[in-house]
Coordinates of C-alpha atoms and ligand atoms in Angstrom, one line a residue:
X1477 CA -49.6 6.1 37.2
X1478 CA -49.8 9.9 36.7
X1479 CA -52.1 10.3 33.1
X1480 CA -49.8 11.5 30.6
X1481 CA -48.9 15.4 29.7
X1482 CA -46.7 15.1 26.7
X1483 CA -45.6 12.2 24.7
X1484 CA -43.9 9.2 26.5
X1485 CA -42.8 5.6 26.2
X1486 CA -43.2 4.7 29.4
X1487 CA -41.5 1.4 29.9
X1488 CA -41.8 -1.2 32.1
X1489 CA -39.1 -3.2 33.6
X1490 CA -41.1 -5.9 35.6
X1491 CA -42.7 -6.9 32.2
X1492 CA -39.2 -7.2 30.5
X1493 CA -38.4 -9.3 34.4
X1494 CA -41.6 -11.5 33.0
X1495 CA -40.5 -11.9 29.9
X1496 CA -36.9 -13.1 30.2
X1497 CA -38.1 -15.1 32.9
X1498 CA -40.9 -16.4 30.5
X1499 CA -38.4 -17.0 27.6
X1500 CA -35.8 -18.8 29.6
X1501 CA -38.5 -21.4 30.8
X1502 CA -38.9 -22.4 27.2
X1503 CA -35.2 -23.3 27.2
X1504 CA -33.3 -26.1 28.7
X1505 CA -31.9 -24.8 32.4
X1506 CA -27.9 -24.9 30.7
X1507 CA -28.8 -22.9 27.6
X1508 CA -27.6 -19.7 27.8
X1509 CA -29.3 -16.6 27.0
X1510 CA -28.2 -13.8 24.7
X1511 CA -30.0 -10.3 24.9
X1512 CA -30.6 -8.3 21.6
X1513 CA -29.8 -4.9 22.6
X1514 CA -29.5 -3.7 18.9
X1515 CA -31.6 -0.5 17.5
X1516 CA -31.6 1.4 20.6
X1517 CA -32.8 -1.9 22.3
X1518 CA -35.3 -1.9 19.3
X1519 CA -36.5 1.5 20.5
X1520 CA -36.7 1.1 24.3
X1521 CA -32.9 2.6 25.1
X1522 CA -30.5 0.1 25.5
X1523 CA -28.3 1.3 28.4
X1524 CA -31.6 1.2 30.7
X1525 CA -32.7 -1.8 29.0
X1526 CA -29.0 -3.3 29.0
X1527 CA -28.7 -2.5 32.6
X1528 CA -31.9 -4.6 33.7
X1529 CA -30.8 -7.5 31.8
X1530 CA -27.2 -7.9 33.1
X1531 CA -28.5 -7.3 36.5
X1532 CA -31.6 -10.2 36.0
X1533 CA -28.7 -12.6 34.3
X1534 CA -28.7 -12.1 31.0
X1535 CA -25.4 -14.1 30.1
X1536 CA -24.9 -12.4 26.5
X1537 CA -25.3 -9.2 25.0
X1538 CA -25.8 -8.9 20.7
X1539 CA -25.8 -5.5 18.6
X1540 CA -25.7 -4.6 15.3
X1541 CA -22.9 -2.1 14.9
X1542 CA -19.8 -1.5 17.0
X1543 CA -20.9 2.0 18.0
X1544 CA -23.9 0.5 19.7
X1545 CA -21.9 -1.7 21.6
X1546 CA -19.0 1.3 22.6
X1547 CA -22.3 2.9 23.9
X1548 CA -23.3 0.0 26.5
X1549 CA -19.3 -0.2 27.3
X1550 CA -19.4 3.5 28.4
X1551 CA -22.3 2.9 30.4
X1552 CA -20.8 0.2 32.5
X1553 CA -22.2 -2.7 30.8
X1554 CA -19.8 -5.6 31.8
X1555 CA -21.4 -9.1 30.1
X1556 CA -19.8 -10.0 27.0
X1557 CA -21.3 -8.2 23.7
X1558 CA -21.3 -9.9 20.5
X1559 CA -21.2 -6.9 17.5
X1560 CA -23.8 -9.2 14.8
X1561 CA -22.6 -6.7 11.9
X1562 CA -19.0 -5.7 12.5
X1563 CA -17.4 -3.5 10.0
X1564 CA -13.6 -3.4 9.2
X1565 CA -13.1 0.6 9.5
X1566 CA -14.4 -0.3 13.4
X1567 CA -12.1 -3.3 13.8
X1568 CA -9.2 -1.3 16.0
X1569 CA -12.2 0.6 18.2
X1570 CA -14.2 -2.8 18.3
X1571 CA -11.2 -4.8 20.2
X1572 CA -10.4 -1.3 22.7
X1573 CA -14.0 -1.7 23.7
X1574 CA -13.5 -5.7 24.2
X1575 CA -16.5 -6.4 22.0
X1576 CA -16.6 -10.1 19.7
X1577 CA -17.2 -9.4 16.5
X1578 CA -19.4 -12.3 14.4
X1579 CA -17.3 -13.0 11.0
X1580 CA -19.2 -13.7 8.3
X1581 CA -17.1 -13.5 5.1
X1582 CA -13.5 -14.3 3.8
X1583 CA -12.5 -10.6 3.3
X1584 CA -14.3 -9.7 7.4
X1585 CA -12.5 -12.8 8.7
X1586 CA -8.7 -11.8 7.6
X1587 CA -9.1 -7.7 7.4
X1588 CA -10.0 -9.2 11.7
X1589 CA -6.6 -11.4 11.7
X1590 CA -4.8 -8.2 10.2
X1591 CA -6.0 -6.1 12.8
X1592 CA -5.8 -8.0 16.1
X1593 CA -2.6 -9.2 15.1
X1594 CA -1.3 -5.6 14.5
X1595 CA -2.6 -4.6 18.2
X1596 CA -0.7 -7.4 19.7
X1597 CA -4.3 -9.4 20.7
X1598 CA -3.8 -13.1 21.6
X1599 CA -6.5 -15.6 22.0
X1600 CA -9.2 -12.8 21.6
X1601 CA -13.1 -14.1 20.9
X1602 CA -14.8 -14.1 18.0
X1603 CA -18.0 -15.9 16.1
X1604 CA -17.8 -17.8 12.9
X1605 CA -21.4 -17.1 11.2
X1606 CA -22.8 -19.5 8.4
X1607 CA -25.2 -18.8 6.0
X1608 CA -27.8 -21.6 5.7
X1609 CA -30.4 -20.2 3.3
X1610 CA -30.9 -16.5 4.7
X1611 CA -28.5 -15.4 2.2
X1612 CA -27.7 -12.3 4.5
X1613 CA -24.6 -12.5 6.3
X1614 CA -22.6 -16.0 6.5
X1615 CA -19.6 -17.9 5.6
X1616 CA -20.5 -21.2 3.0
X1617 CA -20.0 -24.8 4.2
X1618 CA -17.2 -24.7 1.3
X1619 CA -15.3 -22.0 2.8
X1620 CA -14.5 -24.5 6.2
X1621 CA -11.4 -25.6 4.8
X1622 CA -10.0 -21.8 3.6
X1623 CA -11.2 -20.5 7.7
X1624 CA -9.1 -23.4 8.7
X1625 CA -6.0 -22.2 6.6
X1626 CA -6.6 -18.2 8.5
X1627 CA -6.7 -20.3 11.9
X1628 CA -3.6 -22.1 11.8
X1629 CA -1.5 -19.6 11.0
X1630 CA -2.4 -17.0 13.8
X1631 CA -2.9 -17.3 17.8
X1632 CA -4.6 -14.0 17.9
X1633 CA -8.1 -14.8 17.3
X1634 CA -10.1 -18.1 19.1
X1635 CA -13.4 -19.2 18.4
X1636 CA -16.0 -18.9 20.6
X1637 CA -19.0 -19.8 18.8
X1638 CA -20.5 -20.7 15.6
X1639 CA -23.9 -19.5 14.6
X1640 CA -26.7 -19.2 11.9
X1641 CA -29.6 -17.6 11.9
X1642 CA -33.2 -19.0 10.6
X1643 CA -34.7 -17.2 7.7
X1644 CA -38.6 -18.1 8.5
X1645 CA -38.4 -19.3 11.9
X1646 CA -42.3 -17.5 13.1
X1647 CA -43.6 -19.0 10.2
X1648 CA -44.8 -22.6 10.6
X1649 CA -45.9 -23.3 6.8
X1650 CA -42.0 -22.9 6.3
X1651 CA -41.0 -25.6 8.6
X1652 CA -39.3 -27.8 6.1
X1653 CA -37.4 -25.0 5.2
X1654 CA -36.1 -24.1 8.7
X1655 CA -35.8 -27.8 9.8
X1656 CA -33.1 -28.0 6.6
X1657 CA -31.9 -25.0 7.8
X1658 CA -31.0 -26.5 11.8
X1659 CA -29.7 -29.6 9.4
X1660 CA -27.1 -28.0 7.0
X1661 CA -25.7 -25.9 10.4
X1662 CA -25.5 -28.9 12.5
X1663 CA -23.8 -30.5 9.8
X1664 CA -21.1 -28.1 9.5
X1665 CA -20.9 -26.9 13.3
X1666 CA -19.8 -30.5 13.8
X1667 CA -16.9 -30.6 11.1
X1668 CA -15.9 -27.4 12.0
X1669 CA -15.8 -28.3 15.7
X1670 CA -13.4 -31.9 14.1
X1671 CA -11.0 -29.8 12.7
X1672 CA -10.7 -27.2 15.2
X1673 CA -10.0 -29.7 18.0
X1674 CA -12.1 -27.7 20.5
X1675 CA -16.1 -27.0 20.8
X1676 CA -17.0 -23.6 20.4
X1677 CA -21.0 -22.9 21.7
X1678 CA -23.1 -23.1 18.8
X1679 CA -26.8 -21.1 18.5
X1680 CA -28.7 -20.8 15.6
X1681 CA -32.6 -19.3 17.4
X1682 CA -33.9 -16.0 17.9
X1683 CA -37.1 -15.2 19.4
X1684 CA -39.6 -17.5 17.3
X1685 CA -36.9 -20.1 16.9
X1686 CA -37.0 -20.5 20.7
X1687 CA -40.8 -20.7 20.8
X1688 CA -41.0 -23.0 17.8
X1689 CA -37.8 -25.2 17.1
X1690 CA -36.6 -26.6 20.8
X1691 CA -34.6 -29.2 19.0
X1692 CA -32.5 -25.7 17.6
X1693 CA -31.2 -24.4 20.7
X1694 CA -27.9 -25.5 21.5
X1695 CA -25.6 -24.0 23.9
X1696 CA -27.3 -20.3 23.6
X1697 CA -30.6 -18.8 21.9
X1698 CA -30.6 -14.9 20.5
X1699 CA -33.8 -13.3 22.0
X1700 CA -35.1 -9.6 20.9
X1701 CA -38.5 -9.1 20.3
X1702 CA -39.5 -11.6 22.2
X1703 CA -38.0 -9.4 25.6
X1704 CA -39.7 -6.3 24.5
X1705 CA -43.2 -8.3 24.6
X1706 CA -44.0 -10.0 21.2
X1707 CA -44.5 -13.5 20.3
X1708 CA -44.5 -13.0 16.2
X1709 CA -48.0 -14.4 16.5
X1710 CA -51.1 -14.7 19.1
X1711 CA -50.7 -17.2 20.8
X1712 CA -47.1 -16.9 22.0
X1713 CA -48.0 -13.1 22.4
X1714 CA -50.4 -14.4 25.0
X1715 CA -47.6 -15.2 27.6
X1716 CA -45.5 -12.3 27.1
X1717 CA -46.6 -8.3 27.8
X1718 CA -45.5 -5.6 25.9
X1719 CA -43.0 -3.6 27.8
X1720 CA -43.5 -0.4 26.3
X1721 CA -46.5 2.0 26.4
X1722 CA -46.8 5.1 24.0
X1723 CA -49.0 8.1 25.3
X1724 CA -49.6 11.1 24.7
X1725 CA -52.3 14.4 24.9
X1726 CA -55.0 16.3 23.6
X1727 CA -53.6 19.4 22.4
X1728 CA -56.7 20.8 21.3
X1729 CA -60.1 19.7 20.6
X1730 CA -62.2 21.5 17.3
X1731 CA -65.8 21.7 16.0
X1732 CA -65.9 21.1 12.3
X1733 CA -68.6 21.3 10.2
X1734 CA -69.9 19.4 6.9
X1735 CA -67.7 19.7 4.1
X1736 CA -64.3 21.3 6.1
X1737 CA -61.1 19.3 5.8
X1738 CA -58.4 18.4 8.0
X1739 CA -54.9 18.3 7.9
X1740 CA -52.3 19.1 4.9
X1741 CA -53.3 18.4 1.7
X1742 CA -57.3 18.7 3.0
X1743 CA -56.8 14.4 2.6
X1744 CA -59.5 14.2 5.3
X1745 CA -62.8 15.8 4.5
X1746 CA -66.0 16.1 6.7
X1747 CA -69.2 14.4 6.1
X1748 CA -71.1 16.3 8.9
X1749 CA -70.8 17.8 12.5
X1750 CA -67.5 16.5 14.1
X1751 CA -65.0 17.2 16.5
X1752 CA -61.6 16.4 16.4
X1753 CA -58.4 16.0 18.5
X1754 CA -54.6 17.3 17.6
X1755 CA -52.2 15.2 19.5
X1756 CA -48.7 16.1 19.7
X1757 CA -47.0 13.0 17.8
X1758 CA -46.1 12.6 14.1
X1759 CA -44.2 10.8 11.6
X1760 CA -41.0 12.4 13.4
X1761 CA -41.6 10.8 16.0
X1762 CA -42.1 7.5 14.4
X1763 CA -45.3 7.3 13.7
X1764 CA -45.3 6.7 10.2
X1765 CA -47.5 8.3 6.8
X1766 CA -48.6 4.8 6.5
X1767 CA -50.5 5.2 9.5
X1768 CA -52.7 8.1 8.0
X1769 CA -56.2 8.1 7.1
X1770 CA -57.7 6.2 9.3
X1771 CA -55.5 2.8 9.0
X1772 CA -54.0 3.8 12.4
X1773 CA -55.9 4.7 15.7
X1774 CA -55.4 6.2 19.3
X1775 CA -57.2 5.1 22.9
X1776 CA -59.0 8.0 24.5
X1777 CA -61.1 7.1 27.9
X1778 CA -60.7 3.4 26.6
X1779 CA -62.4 4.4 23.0
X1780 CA -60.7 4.3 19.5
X1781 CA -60.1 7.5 17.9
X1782 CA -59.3 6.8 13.9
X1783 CA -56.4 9.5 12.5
X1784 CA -58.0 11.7 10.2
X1785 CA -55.7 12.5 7.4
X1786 CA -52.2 12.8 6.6
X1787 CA -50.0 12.3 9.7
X1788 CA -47.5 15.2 10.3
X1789 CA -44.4 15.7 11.1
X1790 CA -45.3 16.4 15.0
X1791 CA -48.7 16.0 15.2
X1792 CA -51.6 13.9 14.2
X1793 CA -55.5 14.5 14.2
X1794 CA -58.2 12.2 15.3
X1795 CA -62.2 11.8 15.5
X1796 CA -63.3 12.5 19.1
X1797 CA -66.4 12.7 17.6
X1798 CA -68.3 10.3 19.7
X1799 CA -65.7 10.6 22.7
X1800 CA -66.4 12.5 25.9
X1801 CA -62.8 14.2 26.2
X1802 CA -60.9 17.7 26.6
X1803 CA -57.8 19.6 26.3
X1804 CA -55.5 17.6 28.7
X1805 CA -56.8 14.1 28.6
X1806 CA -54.3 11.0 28.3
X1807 CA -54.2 9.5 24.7
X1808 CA -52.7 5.9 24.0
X1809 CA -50.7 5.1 20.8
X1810 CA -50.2 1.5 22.1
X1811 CA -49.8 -0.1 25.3
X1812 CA -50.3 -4.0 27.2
X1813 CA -54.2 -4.2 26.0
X1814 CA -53.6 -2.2 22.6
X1815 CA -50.9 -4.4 20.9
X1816 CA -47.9 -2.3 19.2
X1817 CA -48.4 -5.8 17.2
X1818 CA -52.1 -5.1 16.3
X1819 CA -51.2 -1.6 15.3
X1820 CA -48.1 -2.7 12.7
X1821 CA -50.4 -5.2 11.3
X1822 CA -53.1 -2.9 10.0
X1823 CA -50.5 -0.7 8.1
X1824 CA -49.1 -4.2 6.9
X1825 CA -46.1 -4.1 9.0
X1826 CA -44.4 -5.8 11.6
X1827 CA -44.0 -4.4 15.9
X1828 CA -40.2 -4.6 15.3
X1829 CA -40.7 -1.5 12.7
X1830 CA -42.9 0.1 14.7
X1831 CA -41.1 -0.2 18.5
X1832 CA -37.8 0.9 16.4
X1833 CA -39.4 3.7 14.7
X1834 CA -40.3 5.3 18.1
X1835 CA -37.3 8.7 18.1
X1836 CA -34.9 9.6 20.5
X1837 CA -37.5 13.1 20.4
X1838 CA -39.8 10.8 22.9
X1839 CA -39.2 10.6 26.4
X1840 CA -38.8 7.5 28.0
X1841 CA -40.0 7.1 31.5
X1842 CA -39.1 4.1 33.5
X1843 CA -41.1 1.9 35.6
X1844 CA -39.4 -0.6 38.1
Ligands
PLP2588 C1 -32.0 -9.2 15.3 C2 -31.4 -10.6 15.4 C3 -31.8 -11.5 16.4 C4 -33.0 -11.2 17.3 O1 -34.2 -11.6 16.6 P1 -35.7 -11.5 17.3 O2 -36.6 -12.0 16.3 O3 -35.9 -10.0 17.6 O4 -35.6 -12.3 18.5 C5 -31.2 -12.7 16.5 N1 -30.1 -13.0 15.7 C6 -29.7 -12.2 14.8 C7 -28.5 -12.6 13.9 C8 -30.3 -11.0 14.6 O5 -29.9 -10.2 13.6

């Protein structure tokens, strides 16, 4: 690989290869696997990212929104897309598309009914979602009975699956919580499945619920973070590599002396001799304020290189001081050995904020 001359997320397709391929060994051989695509494919470009997947057997496709899943529909994607957060004003453009919206309330389920009905739609899939303790997005046990009622009157929506989603499912000290969780949805899955006659698939796990709750994974499992190359904690991390790698360059290199500051605000200020490196990434590019005064770092020639001062909007400054470097030379953000996870934690947040973060401003450049 070339060293890098701008900023780049340079992502890796055999690593998201491994992944899936690691992912889908922790599930039984007829589970079926769903790709979360939302969030720009949190960050890495969902088209490219999309593509891979359908091509490497990715049965299902998830988004958030119904313009992210128009997007993949323009750019050939063919597997079928679940939209996770579906909102009525999309409901005619969400059907022309052919994406399945996931129905979560009374008012979602019949402003649907209204709509399909309207175009003429017959049989066309949707998701049932329950709420079992997230208290997010999801239909109550109680409201079985009144889904029912919307059913039998219409033949222009069918069923074709019934999920939940775990609240706490990477942490362990919640188990109770998240075994009562797989409980209450088994529980109504199954009446739902008696009075409807037929058996929709039913999946309840994303990416730590596949690592930690086997006995959770039905007929299909949700997986996002866990393609892109994190395990929510070290040792599932361990198996799977981080697909993306953010570089960038020195801009310029100075020679500061005791007492000068750097950056705006003077928030960083010089206790002797150093030198200092201005790389051409900042919080527009998604590298946060958070990550300012020294809680975040870089990689020059393998060394750490803490940010000194405020980050701005295009461009950040770090201590070279101790590095052998010039104008020119390759700088990592993150990468495989300098985990996006690591880097989230020490600004107390999580890789999915980070990866996301990343803007459309960055290039991506990608690796078969
Ligand atoms: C985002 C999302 C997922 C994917 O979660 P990961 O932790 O990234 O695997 C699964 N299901 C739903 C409902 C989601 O919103």
């Amino acid at each position: 690989m070339p060293e890098a001359q701008e900023t780049i997320l340079e992502i890796n397709l055999s690593a998201l290869t491994h992944n899936y391929n690691y992912l889908r060994s922790r599930i039984p051989e007829n589970c079926r696997f769903l790709a979360v695509v939302k969030a720009f494919a949190y960050g890495h470009d969902q088209v490219k990212i999309a593509q891979h997947l359908e091509n490497i057997g990715v049965d299902y496709f998830a988004v958030a929104y119904t313009n992210e899943g128009i997007n993949l529909r323009e750019n050939g994607i063919t597997k079928p897309i679940m939209v996770l957060h579906p909102q009525p004003v999309n409901f005619n453009a969400l059907s022309e598309y052919n994406l399945e919206p996931s129905l979560y309330s009374q008012y979602v389920l019949s402003q649907f009914i209204k709509s399909a009905e309207k175009n003429g739609l017959e049989n066309y899939p949707i998701h049932i979602k329950f709420n079992t303790g997230l208290n997010r997005l999801g239909f109550w046990e109680n409201d079985l009975d009144w889904i029912m009622s919307q059913i039998e009157q219409t033949r222009s929506i069918k069923i074709k699956s019934i999920l939940s989603h775990l609240a706490a499912s990477e942490d362990l000290n919640e188990r109770e919580f998240s075994m009562n969780q797989i409980k209450s949805f088994t529980k109504t899955a199954k009446a739902f499945t008696e009075k409807l006659g037929y058996a929709p698939m039913l999946h309840m796990c994303n990416t730590s619920g596949i690592l930690n709750y086997p006995e959770a994974h039905f007929d299909m499992v949700r997986s996002g973070i866990g393609l892109y190359g994190f395990g929510n904690s070290e040792k599932e991390s361990k198996n799977l590599i981080p697909i993306a790698s953010l570089k960038s360059v020195i801009s310029q290199i100075h020679r500061i002396e005791d007492g000068e500051t750097v950056g705006y605000n003077r928030a960083f200020k010089s206790g002797g001799f150093m030198k200092t490196a201005t790389i051409p990434i900042g919080h527009a590019d998604g590298i946060g304020r958070q990550y300012g005064n020294g809680i975040g770092r870089v990689y020059i020639k393998g060394k750490p290189a803490p940010i000194l001062g405020n980050v701005c909007m295009d461009m950040i400054m770090v201590d070279v001081t101790s590095i052998d470097c010039k104008e020119g030379d390759e700088v990592i953000l993150f990468d495989k050995d300098h985990s996006a996870e690591n880097m989230a934690l020490k600004a107390s947040t999580i890789s999915y904020e980070l990866i996301t973060a990343i803007s459309s401003r960055v290039r991506r450049l990608y690796l078969e």
